[in-house]
CSV table of C-alpha atoms and ligand atoms in Angstrom, one decimal:
chain,number,residue,atom,x,y,z
A,1199,MET,CA,94.1,89.2,70.9
A,1200,ASP,CA,97.6,88.4,70.0
A,1201,ASP,CA,97.0,88.7,66.3
A,1202,LEU,CA,98.1,92.5,65.8
A,1203,THR,CA,96.3,92.5,62.5
A,1204,THR,CA,92.9,92.8,64.3
A,1205,LEU,CA,93.7,96.4,65.0
A,1206,GLU,CA,92.5,98.6,62.2
A,1207,GLY,CA,95.0,99.7,59.8
A,1208,VAL,CA,97.5,97.0,60.8
A,1209,GLY,CA,98.4,94.8,57.7
A,1210,PRO,CA,100.8,92.0,57.8
A,1211,ALA,CA,103.6,94.1,57.2
A,1212,MET,CA,102.9,96.6,59.8
A,1213,ALA,CA,102.3,93.7,62.2
A,1214,SER,CA,105.5,92.4,61.8
A,1215,LYS,CA,107.5,95.8,62.1
A,1216,LEU,CA,105.7,96.0,65.4
A,1217,ARG,CA,106.4,92.5,66.5
A,1218,SER,CA,110.1,92.7,65.6
A,1219,SER,CA,110.2,95.7,67.9
A,1220,GLY,CA,109.0,93.8,70.8
A,1221,LEU,CA,105.4,94.8,70.4
A,1222,THR,CA,104.1,91.6,70.1
A,1223,THR,CA,100.6,91.5,71.2
A,1224,VAL,CA,97.5,93.9,71.5
A,1225,ALA,CA,97.9,93.9,75.0
A,1226,VAL,CA,101.6,95.2,74.9
A,1227,ILE,CA,100.6,98.0,72.4
A,1228,ALA,CA,97.9,99.0,75.0
A,1229,VAL,CA,100.3,99.4,77.8
A,1230,THR,CA,103.3,101.0,75.7
A,1231,PRO,CA,103.4,104.8,75.6
A,1232,PRO,CA,102.9,105.7,72.0
A,1233,ARG,CA,105.9,108.0,71.8
A,1234,GLU,CA,108.1,104.6,72.8
A,1235,ILE,CA,106.4,102.7,70.0
A,1236,ALA,CA,106.8,105.5,67.6
A,1237,GLU,CA,110.7,105.6,68.5
A,1238,LYS,CA,110.7,101.8,68.3
A,1239,THR,CA,109.3,101.0,65.1
A,1240,GLY,CA,109.7,104.5,63.1
A,1241,ILE,CA,106.0,104.5,62.4
A,1242,GLY,CA,104.4,107.9,62.4
A,1243,PHE,CA,103.2,109.2,65.9
A,1244,ASN,CA,99.5,109.7,64.8
A,1245,THR,CA,99.2,106.3,63.5
A,1246,ILE,CA,100.5,104.9,66.7
A,1247,LEU,CA,97.9,106.9,68.6
A,1248,LYS,CA,95.1,105.4,66.6
A,1249,PHE,CA,96.5,101.7,67.2
A,1250,VAL,CA,96.9,102.5,70.8
A,1251,ALA,CA,93.5,103.6,71.4
A,1252,GLU,CA,92.0,100.8,69.6
A,1253,ALA,CA,94.5,98.1,71.2
A,1254,ARG,CA,93.2,99.8,74.7
A,1255,LYS,CA,89.5,99.5,73.8
A,1256,LEU,CA,90.1,95.9,72.7
A,1257,VAL,CA,91.9,95.0,75.9
A,1258,GLY,CA,89.5,97.0,78.0
A,1259,PHE,CA,91.6,99.6,79.5
A,1260,GLU,CA,88.6,102.2,79.5
A,1261,PHE,CA,86.5,102.7,82.7
A,1262,ILE,CA,85.9,99.5,85.0
A,1263,ARG,CA,83.2,99.7,87.6
A,1264,ALA,CA,83.8,99.3,91.0
A,1265,ASP,CA,81.8,96.5,91.6
A,1266,GLU,CA,83.6,94.7,88.4
A,1267,LEU,CA,86.9,95.6,90.2
A,1268,TRP,CA,85.6,93.9,93.4
A,1269,GLU,CA,84.7,90.8,91.4
A,1270,LYS,CA,88.1,90.7,90.1
A,1271,ARG,CA,89.9,91.1,93.3
A,1272,LYS,CA,87.6,88.2,94.8
A,1273,LYS,CA,89.6,86.1,92.4
A,1274,MET,CA,92.9,87.4,93.9
A,1275,LEU,CA,95.1,84.2,95.1
A,1276,LYS,CA,97.9,83.8,97.5
A,1277,CYS,CA,101.2,82.0,97.3
A,1278,SER,CA,102.5,80.6,100.4
A,1279,THR,CA,106.4,81.4,100.9
A,1280,GLY,CA,106.9,78.3,103.0
A,1281,SER,CA,107.0,80.3,106.5
A,1282,GLU,CA,103.5,80.7,108.4
A,1283,ALA,CA,105.2,84.0,109.9
A,1284,LEU,CA,106.2,85.3,106.5
A,1285,ASP,CA,102.8,84.4,104.9
A,1286,GLU,CA,100.9,86.1,107.8
A,1287,LEU,CA,103.1,89.1,107.7
A,1288,LEU,CA,101.9,89.3,104.1
A,1289,GLY,CA,98.3,89.0,104.7
A,1290,GLY,CA,98.4,85.2,103.8
A,1291,GLY,CA,101.0,84.9,101.3
A,1292,ILE,CA,102.2,86.6,98.1
A,1293,GLU,CA,99.4,88.1,96.4
A,1294,THR,CA,98.2,87.8,92.7
A,1295,GLN,CA,97.4,91.1,90.9
A,1296,ALA,CA,100.0,92.9,92.8
A,1297,MET,CA,103.7,93.3,92.8
A,1298,THR,CA,105.6,92.4,95.9
A,1299,GLU,CA,109.2,93.9,96.4
A,1300,PHE,CA,111.7,92.3,98.5
A,1301,ILE,CA,114.5,94.7,99.7
A,1302,GLY,CA,118.0,94.3,101.4
A,1303,GLU,CA,121.6,94.2,101.5
A,1304,TYR,CA,123.7,91.3,99.7
A,1305,GLY,CA,123.5,88.0,101.1
A,1306,VAL,CA,120.2,88.8,103.1
A,1307,GLY,CA,118.1,86.2,101.3
A,1308,LYS,CA,116.1,88.0,98.4
A,1309,THR,CA,117.1,85.2,95.9
A,1310,GLN,CA,116.4,82.4,98.4
A,1311,ILE,CA,113.0,83.7,98.9
A,1312,CYS,CA,112.6,84.0,95.1
A,1313,LEU,CA,113.8,80.3,94.6
A,1314,MET,CA,111.6,79.1,97.2
A,1315,LEU,CA,108.6,80.6,95.5
A,1316,CYS,CA,109.6,79.1,92.3
A,1317,VAL,CA,108.9,75.8,93.9
A,1318,MET,CA,105.7,76.7,96.0
A,1319,ALA,CA,103.9,78.2,93.2
A,1320,GLN,CA,103.9,74.9,91.5
A,1321,LEU,CA,102.0,73.1,94.4
A,1322,PRO,CA,98.5,72.8,94.4
A,1323,PRO,CA,96.1,75.4,96.2
A,1324,ASP,CA,95.6,73.1,99.3
A,1325,ARG,CA,99.3,73.1,99.8
A,1326,GLY,CA,99.8,77.0,99.5
A,1327,GLY,CA,100.5,77.0,95.8
A,1328,LEU,CA,99.1,78.3,92.6
A,1329,ASN,CA,99.1,75.0,90.5
A,1330,GLY,CA,101.5,76.5,87.7
A,1331,ASN,CA,104.7,77.4,85.9
A,1332,VAL,CA,107.0,80.0,86.9
A,1333,ALA,CA,109.2,82.8,84.6
A,1334,PHE,CA,112.0,83.9,86.3
A,1335,ILE,CA,114.1,87.1,85.1
A,1336,ASP,CA,117.6,86.5,86.4
A,1337,THR,CA,119.8,89.7,85.7
A,1338,GLU,CA,122.4,88.8,88.0
A,1339,GLY,CA,123.1,85.0,87.1
A,1340,THR,CA,122.2,84.0,90.7
A,1341,PHE,CA,119.5,81.5,89.6
A,1342,ILE,CA,120.7,78.3,91.1
A,1343,PRO,CA,119.3,75.0,89.8
A,1344,GLU,CA,120.9,72.9,92.4
A,1345,ARG,CA,119.4,74.7,95.1
A,1346,ILE,CA,115.9,74.4,93.5
A,1347,TYR,CA,116.5,70.5,93.3
A,1348,GLN,CA,117.6,70.6,97.0
A,1349,ILE,CA,114.2,72.5,98.1
A,1350,ALA,CA,112.1,70.2,96.0
A,1351,ASN,CA,113.7,67.0,97.3
A,1352,GLU,CA,113.4,68.2,100.9
A,1353,MET,CA,109.7,68.6,100.1
A,1354,GLY,CA,109.1,65.2,98.7
A,1355,LEU,CA,108.7,66.4,95.1
A,1356,ASP,CA,110.2,65.4,91.9
A,1357,PRO,CA,113.2,67.8,91.7
A,1358,GLU,CA,113.6,67.3,87.8
A,1359,GLU,CA,109.8,68.1,87.5
A,1360,THR,CA,110.0,70.8,89.6
A,1361,LEU,CA,113.0,72.4,87.4
A,1362,GLY,CA,111.2,71.6,84.2
A,1363,LYS,CA,108.3,74.3,85.2
A,1364,ILE,CA,110.5,77.1,85.8
A,1365,PHE,CA,111.3,79.1,82.7
A,1366,LEU,CA,114.5,81.3,82.9
A,1367,ALA,CA,115.3,84.2,81.1
A,1368,ARG,CA,119.0,85.4,81.8
A,1369,VAL,CA,118.9,89.4,81.3
A,1370,TYR,CA,122.0,91.1,80.1
A,1371,ASN,CA,121.1,95.1,80.2
A,1372,SER,CA,118.3,97.1,80.9
A,1373,ASN,CA,116.7,97.2,77.5
A,1374,HIS,CA,116.8,93.4,77.2
A,1375,GLN,CA,115.1,93.4,80.6
A,1376,LEU,CA,112.2,95.8,79.1
A,1377,LEU,CA,112.0,93.5,76.0
A,1378,ILE,CA,111.7,90.6,78.1
A,1379,VAL,CA,108.9,91.8,80.2
A,1380,GLU,CA,107.1,93.0,77.1
A,1381,HIS,CA,107.6,89.3,75.9
A,1382,LEU,CA,105.7,87.9,79.1
A,1383,PHE,CA,102.5,89.3,78.0
A,1384,LYS,CA,102.6,86.7,75.2
A,1385,PHE,CA,104.7,84.1,77.1
A,1386,CYS,CA,102.5,83.7,80.3
A,1387,PRO,CA,99.5,82.5,78.9
A,1388,GLU,CA,101.0,80.5,76.4
A,1389,ASN,CA,103.0,78.6,79.2
A,1390,ASP,CA,100.6,78.4,82.0
A,1391,ILE,CA,103.0,81.1,83.9
A,1392,LYS,CA,101.4,81.6,87.5
A,1393,LEU,CA,104.3,83.5,88.9
A,1394,VAL,CA,106.8,86.1,87.7
A,1395,VAL,CA,109.9,86.8,89.5
A,1396,VAL,CA,112.5,89.6,88.3
A,1397,ASP,CA,115.7,89.1,90.4
A,1398,SER,CA,116.9,91.9,90.6
A,1399,MET,CA,114.9,94.6,89.3
A,1400,ILE,CA,117.4,97.3,89.7
A,1401,GLY,CA,120.6,95.8,88.8
A,1402,HIS,CA,121.3,96.8,85.2
A,1403,PHE,CA,119.5,100.1,85.6
A,1404,LYS,CA,121.8,101.1,88.5
A,1405,SER,CA,125.1,100.0,86.7
A,1406,GLU,CA,124.1,101.6,83.3
A,1407,TYR,CA,123.2,104.9,84.5
A,1408,LEU,CA,125.6,106.5,86.7
A,1409,GLY,CA,125.8,110.1,86.5
A,1410,ARG,CA,123.2,112.6,87.8
A,1411,GLU,CA,122.4,113.6,84.2
A,1412,THR,CA,121.1,110.4,83.3
A,1413,LEU,CA,118.8,109.7,86.1
A,1414,SER,CA,115.8,111.0,84.9
A,1415,GLU,CA,116.3,108.6,81.8
A,1416,ARG,CA,117.0,105.8,84.0
A,1417,GLN,CA,113.8,106.5,86.2
A,1418,GLN,CA,111.7,106.9,83.2
A,1419,LYS,CA,112.6,103.6,81.8
A,1420,LEU,CA,112.4,101.9,85.4
A,1421,ASN,CA,109.0,103.1,85.7
A,1422,SER,CA,107.8,101.7,82.2
A,1423,CYS,CA,109.5,98.4,83.0
A,1424,LEU,CA,107.6,98.5,86.4
A,1425,HIS,CA,104.4,99.3,85.3
A,1426,LYS,CA,104.3,96.7,82.7
A,1427,LEU,CA,105.0,94.1,85.2
A,1428,LEU,CA,102.3,95.4,87.4
A,1429,ARG,CA,99.7,95.7,84.4
A,1430,LEU,CA,101.0,91.9,83.9
A,1431,GLY,CA,99.9,90.6,87.2
A,1432,GLU,CA,97.0,92.4,86.8
A,1433,ALA,CA,96.2,91.0,83.3
A,1434,TYR,CA,96.8,87.3,84.2
A,1435,ASN,CA,96.0,87.3,88.0
A,1436,LEU,CA,99.4,86.2,89.1
A,1437,PRO,CA,102.1,87.6,91.4
A,1438,VAL,CA,104.8,89.6,90.4
A,1439,ILE,CA,108.0,89.5,92.8
A,1440,VAL,CA,110.8,91.9,92.3
A,1441,THR,CA,113.8,92.3,94.5
A,1442,ASN,CA,115.9,95.4,95.1
A,1443,GLN,CA,119.2,96.4,96.5
A,1444,VAL,CA,119.8,99.0,99.3
A,1445,GLN,CA,122.0,102.1,99.0
A,1446,ALA,CA,123.8,104.0,101.8
A,1447,ASN,CA,121.9,107.2,102.4
A,1448,PRO,CA,124.5,109.7,103.3
A,1449,ALA,CA,122.1,112.3,104.9
A,1450,GLN,CA,121.2,109.5,107.6
A,1451,PHE,CA,123.1,110.0,110.6
A,1452,PHE,CA,121.0,107.7,113.2
A,1453,GLY,CA,119.3,104.1,112.8
A,1454,ASP,CA,119.6,102.2,109.4
A,1455,PRO,CA,122.0,104.0,107.1
A,1456,ASN,CA,120.3,102.0,104.1
A,1457,ARG,CA,117.4,103.0,101.8
A,1458,PRO,CA,116.1,100.8,99.0
A,1459,ALA,CA,117.5,101.9,95.6
A,1460,GLY,CA,115.2,103.1,92.9
A,1461,GLY,CA,113.7,106.4,94.6
A,1462,HIS,CA,110.1,107.2,94.3
A,1463,VAL,CA,109.6,105.3,91.2
A,1464,MET,CA,110.3,101.9,92.9
A,1465,ALA,CA,108.3,102.9,95.9
A,1466,HIS,CA,105.2,103.8,93.8
A,1467,ALA,CA,105.1,101.1,91.4
A,1468,CYS,CA,105.4,98.2,94.2
A,1469,THR,CA,102.1,97.4,95.8
A,1470,HIS,CA,103.8,95.6,98.9
A,1471,ARG,CA,107.5,96.3,100.1
A,1472,VAL,CA,109.2,94.2,102.3
A,1473,TYR,CA,112.6,95.1,103.9
A,1474,LEU,CA,114.7,92.3,105.1
A,1475,ARG,CA,117.5,92.4,107.6
A,1476,LYS,CA,119.8,89.7,109.1
A,1477,GLY,CA,118.8,89.0,112.6
A,1478,SER,CA,120.4,86.9,115.4
A,1479,LYS,CA,121.3,83.4,115.2
A,1480,GLY,CA,121.2,83.5,111.4
A,1481,THR,CA,117.8,84.2,111.2
A,1482,ARG,CA,116.1,86.9,109.0
A,1483,LEU,CA,113.9,89.8,109.7
A,1484,ALA,CA,111.1,90.8,107.4
A,1485,LYS,CA,109.3,94.2,107.6
A,1486,VAL,CA,106.6,95.5,105.6
A,1487,ILE,CA,107.5,99.3,105.1
A,1488,ASP,CA,104.7,100.5,102.4
A,1489,SER,CA,101.6,98.7,101.7
A,1490,PRO,CA,98.1,100.0,101.1
A,1491,TYR,CA,96.6,97.5,103.5
A,1492,LEU,CA,98.9,95.4,105.3
A,1493,PRO,CA,100.1,96.7,108.6
A,1494,GLU,CA,103.8,97.6,109.4
A,1495,HIS,CA,104.8,94.5,111.3
A,1496,THR,CA,108.1,92.8,111.6
A,1497,THR,CA,108.6,89.2,111.7
A,1498,ARG,CA,111.2,86.7,111.6
A,1499,PHE,CA,112.0,83.5,109.4
A,1500,ARG,CA,115.2,81.3,108.3
A,1501,ILE,CA,116.9,80.1,105.4
A,1502,THR,CA,117.4,76.3,105.8
A,1503,GLU,CA,118.4,73.3,103.4
A,1504,LYS,CA,114.2,73.3,103.0
A,1505,GLY,CA,114.2,76.6,101.5
A,1506,ILE,CA,112.3,79.4,103.5
A,1507,GLU,CA,111.0,78.1,107.1
A,1508,ASP,CA,109.6,79.6,110.4
A,1509,VAL,CA,112.1,80.0,113.4
A,1510,LEU,CA,111.0,77.4,115.7
A,1511,VAL,CA,110.2,78.9,118.9
A,1512,ALA,CA,111.6,76.5,121.9
A,1513,THR,CA,108.5,75.5,124.3
B,910,ADP,N1,121.1,75.5,100.9
B,910,ADP,C1,121.2,76.6,101.8
B,910,ADP,N2,120.8,76.2,103.1
B,910,ADP,C2,120.7,77.1,104.2
B,910,ADP,N3,120.9,78.5,104.1
B,910,ADP,C3,121.4,78.8,102.6
B,910,ADP,C4,121.4,78.0,101.6
B,910,ADP,N4,121.6,78.4,100.5
B,910,ADP,C5,121.7,79.7,100.8
B,910,ADP,N5,121.4,80.0,102.3
B,910,ADP,C6,121.5,81.3,103.1
B,910,ADP,O1,121.1,82.3,101.9
B,910,ADP,C7,122.1,83.3,101.9
B,910,ADP,C8,122.3,83.9,100.6
B,910,ADP,O2,121.0,84.8,100.4
B,910,ADP,P1,120.5,85.2,98.7
B,910,ADP,O3,119.3,85.1,98.7
B,910,ADP,O4,121.5,84.8,97.9
B,910,ADP,O5,120.9,86.8,99.3
B,910,ADP,P2,120.5,88.2,98.2
B,910,ADP,O6,120.0,87.5,97.1
B,910,ADP,O7,119.9,88.8,99.4
B,910,ADP,O8,121.8,88.6,97.8
B,910,ADP,C9,123.3,82.7,102.3
B,910,ADP,O9,124.2,83.7,103.1
B,910,ADP,C10,123.2,81.6,103.3
B,910,ADP,O10,122.7,82.2,104.7
B,911,MG,MG1,120.3,87.6,95.1
């Protein structure tokens, strides 16, 4: 499936042209808009249409019967966050075959949740994990190995072994981010990746596209990146975690003046959206704000040297 020459009409030269434009696998070709492939590779549009149609057939993106989907969803797994309360809010933990978004202001704990999940995902299923490696897309340079070391140590794990199972990609701009996401279709199965984190999803998009006139281009690119991530989670039965910032909503006079960045594109692409706020006594509040089947609950957790934990209730 990774050999592009399995596609009719793709010889070694054409395959290398596709690969060097980031279209590394049949699966990536199947999920990339044909226009985008044509632009990137300079190959004629009609030729691309044929490749894409064939790739989709190979990958099986045609109709799927509902009972097959049901079977697939039965394979869905959950990864614990380390906090029972937060897991319960999420319906038992972070879901595979889905994209979960953590939204909140600077310092609220989005990265801390991501780092905690990097450790949790490595645990065996009976300890709430997914028994696998992690791919971490770091767009802000906030991945701190020392913190992973600390959490692993507190949990009685071998910290260096834990660090050795996290694969980092430091991403410098939104084009780079898109390329890395495309590369994940190849990277994940090759490296036994069971969790994909993008922290933050939106940072580069926001800083690169400033004026109103660039907004639709930005949203298109963001949309494409998000849908690839979702497809990745579905294809390899893994959870995708993305973080998102909040921005002030000038039209809001009452209540919380902040809203998630990324507009409708972000809202529609993410399966579960969790809004984080600071609570009293250093605790954090998490609220599900948009989910196809999780109720809109709020819960409390805290960030400690052990990572993410429940708030202890005094008895
Ligand atoms: N080792 C630690 N022990 C306890 N709390 C920590 C530790 N490291 C970070 N934190 C908490 O996490 C917060 C930073 O969260 P972070 O995930 O970086 O925010 P965000 O990514 O949402 O901007 C800090 O303000 C602090 O409260
Ligand atoms: Mg952060």
